[in-house]
Amino acid sequence: MNKRLSTHHWFNESLFNEALIKGFLLVIGSSCLMLITLNVVSAKYQLALIESILLILTICVWFCPKQWRHYKWVVSIYVAFIFACILIGISFSPLHSGRQVWVLIFPMTSYLMLGKRTGFWLSAVCLCLVSTILFLRFYDDFKDGLISIVVNLFLAYVFLWGLTHGAERVHKKMLYALKKIASTDPLTGLANRRNVNQNSLYQLQQVTGMGDELALVLIDLDNFKKINDTHGHEVGDAVLVDFAERLRAHVDDNEQLFRLGGEEFCVFMPAAQSKNWSVAFCQYVDDSLFYFDELEIHYTVSIGVSCSQKGRGDFKHLYRIADQRLYKAKSLGRNCVVLMD
């Protein structure tokens, strides 16, 4: 069975880049094994030794943990060795040997291993040195033919660099779009619960910095199943969309809004304003009618509110308390707010 790249890799840029690098290392390592075999058979032991060193370095980079403080040095040595091998191969090999073609791996090598900026300048240096060596060694023999070779080499370099850079940019845009799709409720356009825990920690840091605590306002539409059963799911969906729009109109930052599932929503806000906001919003929903075609629908909400204490309170803790208070609001007859047990 073919092993596929896990979904986790597609949504994590660093893991995806690591997978690309390992794919590149696998190609280099496999090529080294084949070339070592060919050169040993041809009694070219010096070349086989150089390729063996490159293979060992490739294995070292493969197994070297990225968290290790010397990881960048290992990668730099690896790229420098490839750079040196390319230059040595061109300096001592005849033009018809075909070893010059290995210069084309350097743009991708430097980009993947060292990043865009460093990779760009190293590739430019490599291209200049290779062109200089080719002109010094072969111009007298090939004249204009060599100029054509160097021009094609330059164009190939530009193409490979552009392809690598373009692929990275496209991947980043796709990654952003996938994350957006995965973390957004398709019906209301609000964020779903995928990143709610991470968002709650960010909101907690923000309000703590202002000397306040974080409130989780948990909201549930009352008797929503009755709306679906009476008017159908199309009307039920329209009610959810209408309610999401009401939330957006009453919250300054849409990053604070989440649809947790079904008819359950939550809002993060500073604790100091949560009481007045919750009571006012509950009353606003009760006072407002929703019109769908010729239907006039009145719906209400129940709200439970929980607050962090002394800058501590993850989403699970806040949600558990808010859910208990929401349940209490339901038991009190719905269309009300419960702020404490």
GROMACS .gro file of C-alpha atoms in nm:
model
  341
    1MET     CA    1   0.000   0.000   0.000
    2ASN     CA    2   0.128   0.348  -0.087
    3LYS     CA    3   0.190   0.570   0.210
    4ARG     CA    4   0.014   0.901   0.170
    5LEU     CA    5   0.106   1.231   0.329
    6SER     CA    6  -0.121   1.272   0.630
    7THR     CA    7  -0.375   1.554   0.652
    8HIS     CA    8  -0.178   1.686   0.949
    9HIS     CA    9   0.118   1.750   0.719
   10TRP     CA   10  -0.092   1.945   0.470
   11PHE     CA   11  -0.215   2.181   0.741
   12ASN     CA   12   0.127   2.234   0.899
   13GLU     CA   13   0.368   2.433   0.685
   14SER     CA   14   0.684   2.323   0.867
   15LEU     CA   15   0.589   1.953   0.846
   16PHE     CA   16   0.504   1.989   0.477
   17ASN     CA   17   0.839   2.158   0.406
   18GLU     CA   18   1.014   1.883   0.600
   19ALA     CA   19   0.840   1.625   0.381
   20LEU     CA   20   0.962   1.809   0.069
   21ILE     CA   21   1.318   1.817   0.201
   22LYS     CA   22   1.309   1.445   0.280
   23GLY     CA   23   1.181   1.373  -0.068
   24PHE     CA   24   1.472   1.572  -0.209
   25LEU     CA   25   1.720   1.391   0.019
   26LEU     CA   26   1.577   1.058  -0.093
   27VAL     CA   27   1.645   1.148  -0.457
   28ILE     CA   28   2.001   1.261  -0.377
   29GLY     CA   29   2.071   0.951  -0.167
   30SER     CA   30   1.937   0.715  -0.435
   31SER     CA   31   2.142   0.892  -0.702
   32CYS     CA   32   2.455   0.860  -0.487
   33LEU     CA   33   2.403   0.486  -0.447
   34MET     CA   34   2.373   0.436  -0.823
   35LEU     CA   35   2.674   0.658  -0.901
   36ILE     CA   36   2.887   0.490  -0.634
   37THR     CA   37   2.810   0.153  -0.790
   38LEU     CA   38   2.887   0.275  -1.142
   39ASN     CA   39   3.214   0.441  -1.041
   40VAL     CA   40   3.334   0.140  -0.840
   41VAL     CA   41   3.264  -0.084  -1.138
   42SER     CA   42   3.451   0.164  -1.362
   43ALA     CA   43   3.741   0.176  -1.110
   44LYS     CA   44   3.685   0.549  -1.050
   45TYR     CA   45   3.745   0.519  -0.679
   46GLN     CA   46   3.801   0.888  -0.609
   47LEU     CA   47   3.463   0.979  -0.749
   48ALA     CA   48   3.307   0.690  -0.559
   49LEU     CA   49   3.467   0.822  -0.237
   50ILE     CA   50   3.327   1.174  -0.291
   51GLU     CA   51   2.983   1.032  -0.364
   52SER     CA   52   3.008   0.812  -0.053
   53ILE     CA   53   3.077   1.122   0.159
   54LEU     CA   54   2.777   1.295   0.003
   55LEU     CA   55   2.564   0.989   0.080
   56ILE     CA   56   2.678   0.992   0.445
   57LEU     CA   57   2.600   1.364   0.474
   58THR     CA   58   2.258   1.305   0.317
   59ILE     CA   59   2.183   1.036   0.578
   60CYS     CA   60   2.303   1.269   0.856
   61VAL     CA   61   2.072   1.550   0.742
   62TRP     CA   62   1.783   1.302   0.711
   63PHE     CA   63   1.813   1.185   1.074
   64CYS     CA   64   1.926   1.514   1.224
   65PRO     CA   65   1.645   1.662   1.441
   66LYS     CA   66   1.547   2.013   1.338
   67GLN     CA   67   1.526   2.114   1.704
   68TRP     CA   68   1.899   2.048   1.752
   69ARG     CA   69   2.088   2.374   1.795
   70HIS     CA   70   2.354   2.269   1.541
   71TYR     CA   71   2.101   2.165   1.276
   72LYS     CA   72   2.164   2.476   1.061
   73TRP     CA   73   2.538   2.409   1.067
   74VAL     CA   74   2.482   2.052   0.947
   75VAL     CA   75   2.259   2.176   0.664
   76SER     CA   76   2.508   2.450   0.572
   77ILE     CA   77   2.794   2.198   0.555
   78TYR     CA   78   2.575   1.970   0.342
   79VAL     CA   79   2.490   2.247   0.094
   80ALA     CA   80   2.853   2.367   0.088
   81PHE     CA   81   2.970   2.014   0.009
   82ILE     CA   82   2.721   1.985  -0.279
   83PHE     CA   83   2.838   2.328  -0.399
   84ALA     CA   84   3.203   2.219  -0.385
   85CYS     CA   85   3.130   1.889  -0.563
   86ILE     CA   86   2.956   2.074  -0.846
   87LEU     CA   87   3.247   2.316  -0.889
   88ILE     CA   88   3.511   2.042  -0.871
   89GLY     CA   89   3.319   1.826  -1.117
   90ILE     CA   90   3.300   2.110  -1.367
   91SER     CA   91   3.662   2.212  -1.310
   92PHE     CA   92   3.810   1.870  -1.387
   93SER     CA   93   3.561   1.697  -1.615
   94PRO     CA   94   3.540   1.725  -1.994
   95LEU     CA   95   3.238   1.905  -2.129
   96HIS     CA   96   3.099   1.585  -2.282
   97SER     CA   97   3.098   1.403  -1.944
   98GLY     CA   98   2.754   1.540  -1.857
   99ARG     CA   99   2.852   1.618  -1.497
  100GLN     CA  100   2.774   1.984  -1.559
  101VAL     CA  101   2.405   1.899  -1.548
  102TRP     CA  102   2.429   1.856  -1.169
  103VAL     CA  103   2.457   2.233  -1.138
  104LEU     CA  104   2.081   2.242  -1.201
  105ILE     CA  105   2.004   2.083  -0.862
  106PHE     CA  106   2.161   2.372  -0.674
  107PRO     CA  107   1.875   2.627  -0.697
  108MET     CA  108   1.630   2.384  -0.539
  109THR     CA  109   1.888   2.255  -0.291
  110SER     CA  110   1.976   2.600  -0.160
  111TYR     CA  111   1.612   2.715  -0.157
  112LEU     CA  112   1.478   2.415   0.034
  113MET     CA  113   1.767   2.380   0.275
  114LEU     CA  114   1.864   2.742   0.346
  115GLY     CA  115   1.558   2.949   0.265
  116LYS     CA  116   1.463   3.194  -0.009
  117ARG     CA  117   1.706   3.481   0.053
  118THR     CA  118   2.021   3.279   0.126
  119GLY     CA  119   1.933   3.031  -0.145
  120PHE     CA  120   1.891   3.305  -0.405
  121TRP     CA  121   2.234   3.458  -0.344
  122LEU     CA  122   2.411   3.122  -0.325
  123SER     CA  123   2.248   3.016  -0.651
  124ALA     CA  124   2.359   3.340  -0.814
  125VAL     CA  125   2.716   3.288  -0.688
  126CYS     CA  126   2.710   2.926  -0.808
  127LEU     CA  127   2.590   3.030  -1.154
  128CYS     CA  128   2.860   3.298  -1.185
  129LEU     CA  129   3.137   3.061  -1.076
  130VAL     CA  130   3.018   2.782  -1.304
  131SER     CA  131   2.998   3.021  -1.601
  132THR     CA  132   3.347   3.153  -1.527
  133ILE     CA  133   3.493   2.802  -1.504
  134LEU     CA  134   3.325   2.696  -1.827
  135PHE     CA  135   3.458   3.001  -2.015
  136LEU     CA  136   3.812   2.960  -1.879
  137ARG     CA  137   3.825   2.591  -1.966
  138PHE     CA  138   3.630   2.554  -2.288
  139TYR     CA  139   3.592   2.888  -2.467
  140ASP     CA  140   3.893   2.834  -2.695
  141ASP     CA  141   3.750   2.501  -2.810
  142PHE     CA  142   3.378   2.582  -2.841
  143LYS     CA  143   3.358   2.963  -2.890
  144ASP     CA  144   2.998   3.065  -2.964
  145GLY     CA  145   2.873   2.717  -2.881
  146LEU     CA  146   2.981   2.768  -2.522
  147ILE     CA  147   2.795   3.098  -2.505
  148SER     CA  148   2.480   2.913  -2.609
  149ILE     CA  149   2.541   2.654  -2.335
  150VAL     CA  150   2.583   2.923  -2.065
  151VAL     CA  151   2.274   3.113  -2.183
  152ASN     CA  152   2.069   2.793  -2.166
  153LEU     CA  153   2.216   2.723  -1.823
  154PHE     CA  154   2.111   3.069  -1.705
  155LEU     CA  155   1.758   3.023  -1.842
  156ALA     CA  156   1.732   2.680  -1.678
  157TYR     CA  157   1.845   2.834  -1.348
  158VAL     CA  158   1.582   3.108  -1.374
  159PHE     CA  159   1.315   2.851  -1.462
  160LEU     CA  160   1.404   2.620  -1.172
  161TRP     CA  161   1.425   2.906  -0.925
  162GLY     CA  162   1.093   3.048  -1.043
  163LEU     CA  163   0.931   2.704  -1.033
  164THR     CA  164   1.050   2.641  -0.676
  165HIS     CA  165   0.951   2.987  -0.556
  166GLY     CA  166   0.616   2.973  -0.736
  167ALA     CA  167   0.537   2.630  -0.594
  168GLU     CA  168   0.608   2.754  -0.242
  169ARG     CA  169   0.385   3.060  -0.287
  170VAL     CA  170   0.102   2.852  -0.431
  171HIS     CA  171   0.135   2.606  -0.143
  172LYS     CA  172   0.116   2.887   0.113
  173LYS     CA  173  -0.197   3.028  -0.050
  174MET     CA  174  -0.355   2.683  -0.067
  175LEU     CA  175  -0.258   2.619   0.294
  176TYR     CA  176  -0.422   2.943   0.403
  177ALA     CA  177  -0.736   2.863   0.202
  178LEU     CA  178  -0.756   2.508   0.342
  179LYS     CA  179  -0.713   2.633   0.698
  180LYS     CA  180  -0.982   2.895   0.638
  181ILE     CA  181  -1.223   2.638   0.496
  182ALA     CA  182  -1.151   2.387   0.771
  183SER     CA  183  -1.201   2.642   1.049
  184THR     CA  184  -1.513   2.812   0.908
  185ASP     CA  185  -1.873   2.702   0.944
  186PRO     CA  186  -2.003   2.682   0.584
  187LEU     CA  187  -2.358   2.791   0.671
  188THR     CA  188  -2.304   3.100   0.887
  189GLY     CA  189  -1.949   3.194   0.789
  190LEU     CA  190  -1.850   3.209   1.155
  191ALA     CA  191  -1.546   3.025   1.287
  192ASN     CA  192  -1.615   2.668   1.398
  193ARG     CA  193  -1.472   2.501   1.706
  194ARG     CA  194  -1.154   2.380   1.529
  195ASN     CA  195  -0.936   2.664   1.661
  196VAL     CA  196  -1.155   2.778   1.951
  197ASN     CA  197  -0.909   2.662   2.218
  198GLN     CA  198  -0.616   2.846   2.058
  199ASN     CA  199  -0.831   3.156   2.011
  200SER     CA  200  -0.942   3.150   2.375
  201LEU     CA  201  -0.579   3.153   2.490
  202TYR     CA  202  -0.507   3.451   2.263
  203GLN     CA  203  -0.817   3.636   2.388
  204LEU     CA  204  -0.718   3.557   2.746
  205GLN     CA  205  -0.375   3.713   2.693
  206GLN     CA  206  -0.534   4.022   2.538
  207VAL     CA  207  -0.779   4.093   2.820
  208THR     CA  208  -0.528   4.001   3.091
  209GLY     CA  209  -0.295   4.263   2.945
  210MET     CA  210  -0.576   4.517   2.989
  211GLY     CA  211  -0.622   4.417   3.354
  212ASP     CA  212  -0.946   4.223   3.296
  213GLU     CA  213  -1.056   3.861   3.280
  214LEU     CA  214  -1.195   3.664   2.985
  215ALA     CA  215  -1.565   3.583   2.963
  216LEU     CA  216  -1.712   3.301   2.757
  217VAL     CA  217  -2.070   3.381   2.659
  218LEU     CA  218  -2.240   3.056   2.554
  219ILE     CA  219  -2.562   3.107   2.356
  220ASP     CA  220  -2.822   2.854   2.250
  221LEU     CA  221  -3.132   2.917   2.036
  222ASP     CA  222  -3.446   2.817   2.226
  223ASN     CA  223  -3.671   2.547   2.081
  224PHE     CA  224  -3.477   2.538   1.756
  225LYS     CA  225  -3.588   2.182   1.685
  226LYS     CA  226  -3.948   2.304   1.688
  227ILE     CA  227  -3.863   2.562   1.419
  228ASN     CA  228  -3.709   2.289   1.202
  229ASP     CA  229  -4.001   2.051   1.257
  230THR     CA  230  -4.264   2.319   1.193
  231HIS     CA  231  -4.116   2.510   0.901
  232GLY     CA  232  -3.851   2.277   0.759
  233HIS     CA  233  -3.472   2.276   0.755
  234GLU     CA  234  -3.448   2.551   0.495
  235VAL     CA  235  -3.616   2.793   0.734
  236GLY     CA  236  -3.409   2.656   1.021
  237ASP     CA  237  -3.089   2.726   0.829
  238ALA     CA  238  -3.214   3.078   0.748
  239VAL     CA  239  -3.274   3.139   1.119
  240LEU     CA  240  -2.917   3.031   1.199
  241VAL     CA  241  -2.781   3.266   0.931
  242ASP     CA  242  -2.997   3.550   1.064
  243PHE     CA  243  -2.876   3.489   1.417
  244ALA     CA  244  -2.512   3.486   1.302
  245GLU     CA  245  -2.569   3.825   1.138
  246ARG     CA  246  -2.715   3.959   1.461
  247LEU     CA  247  -2.408   3.841   1.648
  248ARG     CA  248  -2.176   4.009   1.398
  249ALA     CA  249  -2.370   4.335   1.435
  250HIS     CA  250  -2.322   4.334   1.813
  251VAL     CA  251  -1.957   4.225   1.838
  252ASP     CA  252  -1.670   4.448   1.726
  253ASP     CA  253  -1.427   4.168   1.640
  254ASN     CA  254  -1.562   3.872   1.441
  255GLU     CA  255  -1.260   3.669   1.557
  256GLN     CA  256  -1.443   3.643   1.891
  257LEU     CA  257  -1.743   3.461   1.742
  258PHE     CA  258  -1.784   3.084   1.703
  259ARG     CA  259  -2.055   2.843   1.603
  260LEU     CA  260  -1.978   2.541   1.817
  261GLY     CA  261  -2.235   2.316   1.650
  262GLY     CA  262  -2.607   2.295   1.582
  263GLU     CA  263  -2.776   2.597   1.741
  264GLU     CA  264  -2.496   2.662   1.992
  265PHE     CA  265  -2.273   2.969   1.959
  266CYS     CA  266  -2.016   3.140   2.179
  267VAL     CA  267  -1.856   3.480   2.213
  268PHE     CA  268  -1.531   3.576   2.387
  269MET     CA  269  -1.516   3.920   2.547
  270PRO     CA  270  -1.375   4.106   2.848
  271ALA     CA  271  -1.553   3.997   3.166
  272ALA     CA  272  -1.632   4.359   3.261
  273GLN     CA  273  -1.870   4.399   2.968
  274SER     CA  274  -2.011   4.045   2.953
  275LYS     CA  275  -2.306   4.098   3.191
  276ASN     CA  276  -2.449   4.409   3.024
  277TRP     CA  277  -2.382   4.272   2.675
  278SER     CA  278  -2.547   3.936   2.745
  279VAL     CA  279  -2.860   4.086   2.899
  280ALA     CA  280  -2.894   4.347   2.623
  281PHE     CA  281  -2.837   4.095   2.343
  282CYS     CA  282  -3.084   3.846   2.489
  283GLN     CA  283  -3.345   4.121   2.505
  284TYR     CA  284  -3.261   4.239   2.153
  285VAL     CA  285  -3.320   3.892   2.007
  286ASP     CA  286  -3.649   3.863   2.194
  287ASP     CA  287  -3.766   4.201   2.063
  288SER     CA  288  -3.674   4.135   1.700
  289LEU     CA  289  -3.871   3.931   1.451
  290PHE     CA  290  -3.724   3.732   1.162
  291TYR     CA  291  -3.901   3.735   0.827
  292PHE     CA  292  -3.859   3.457   0.574
  293ASP     CA  293  -4.072   3.490   0.261
  294GLU     CA  294  -4.420   3.526   0.411
  295LEU     CA  295  -4.328   3.376   0.747
  296GLU     CA  296  -4.289   3.584   1.062
  297ILE     CA  297  -4.072   3.397   1.310
  298HIS     CA  298  -4.002   3.493   1.670
  299TYR     CA  299  -3.719   3.312   1.844
  300THR     CA  300  -3.528   3.364   2.168
  301VAL     CA  301  -3.196   3.260   2.317
  302SER     CA  302  -3.067   3.131   2.648
  303ILE     CA  303  -2.722   3.240   2.766
  304GLY     CA  304  -2.471   3.106   3.017
  305VAL     CA  305  -2.162   3.309   3.106
  306SER     CA  306  -1.835   3.199   3.266
  307CYS     CA  307  -1.522   3.401   3.346
  308SER     CA  308  -1.155   3.316   3.390
  309GLN     CA  309  -0.992   3.379   3.726
  310LYS     CA  310  -0.655   3.549   3.775
  311GLY     CA  311  -0.560   3.505   3.410
  312ARG     CA  312  -0.625   3.130   3.419
  313GLY     CA  313  -0.898   2.945   3.237
  314ASP     CA  314  -0.869   2.732   2.925
  315PHE     CA  315  -1.162   2.681   2.689
  316LYS     CA  316  -1.267   2.342   2.832
  317HIS     CA  317  -1.289   2.486   3.182
  318LEU     CA  318  -1.477   2.798   3.070
  319TYR     CA  319  -1.708   2.595   2.847
  320ARG     CA  320  -1.796   2.345   3.121
  321ILE     CA  321  -1.904   2.621   3.358
  322ALA     CA  322  -2.085   2.822   3.089
  323ASP     CA  323  -2.267   2.506   2.974
  324GLN     CA  324  -2.389   2.440   3.331
  325ARG     CA  325  -2.522   2.794   3.351
  326LEU     CA  326  -2.679   2.765   3.007
  327TYR     CA  327  -2.857   2.451   3.122
  328LYS     CA  328  -2.980   2.641   3.425
  329ALA     CA  329  -3.111   2.919   3.200
  330LYS     CA  330  -3.306   2.656   3.004
  331SER     CA  331  -3.450   2.513   3.325
  332LEU     CA  332  -3.559   2.860   3.437
  333GLY     CA  333  -3.785   2.891   3.134
  334ARG     CA  334  -3.540   2.998   2.860
  335ASN     CA  335  -3.497   3.348   2.715
  336CYS     CA  336  -3.274   3.453   3.003
  337VAL     CA  337  -2.911   3.494   3.114
  338VAL     CA  338  -2.737   3.307   3.397
  339LEU     CA  339  -2.414   3.465   3.517
  340MET     CA  340  -2.351   3.254   3.830
  341ASP     CA  341  -2.452   2.924   3.983
   0.00000   0.00000   0.00000
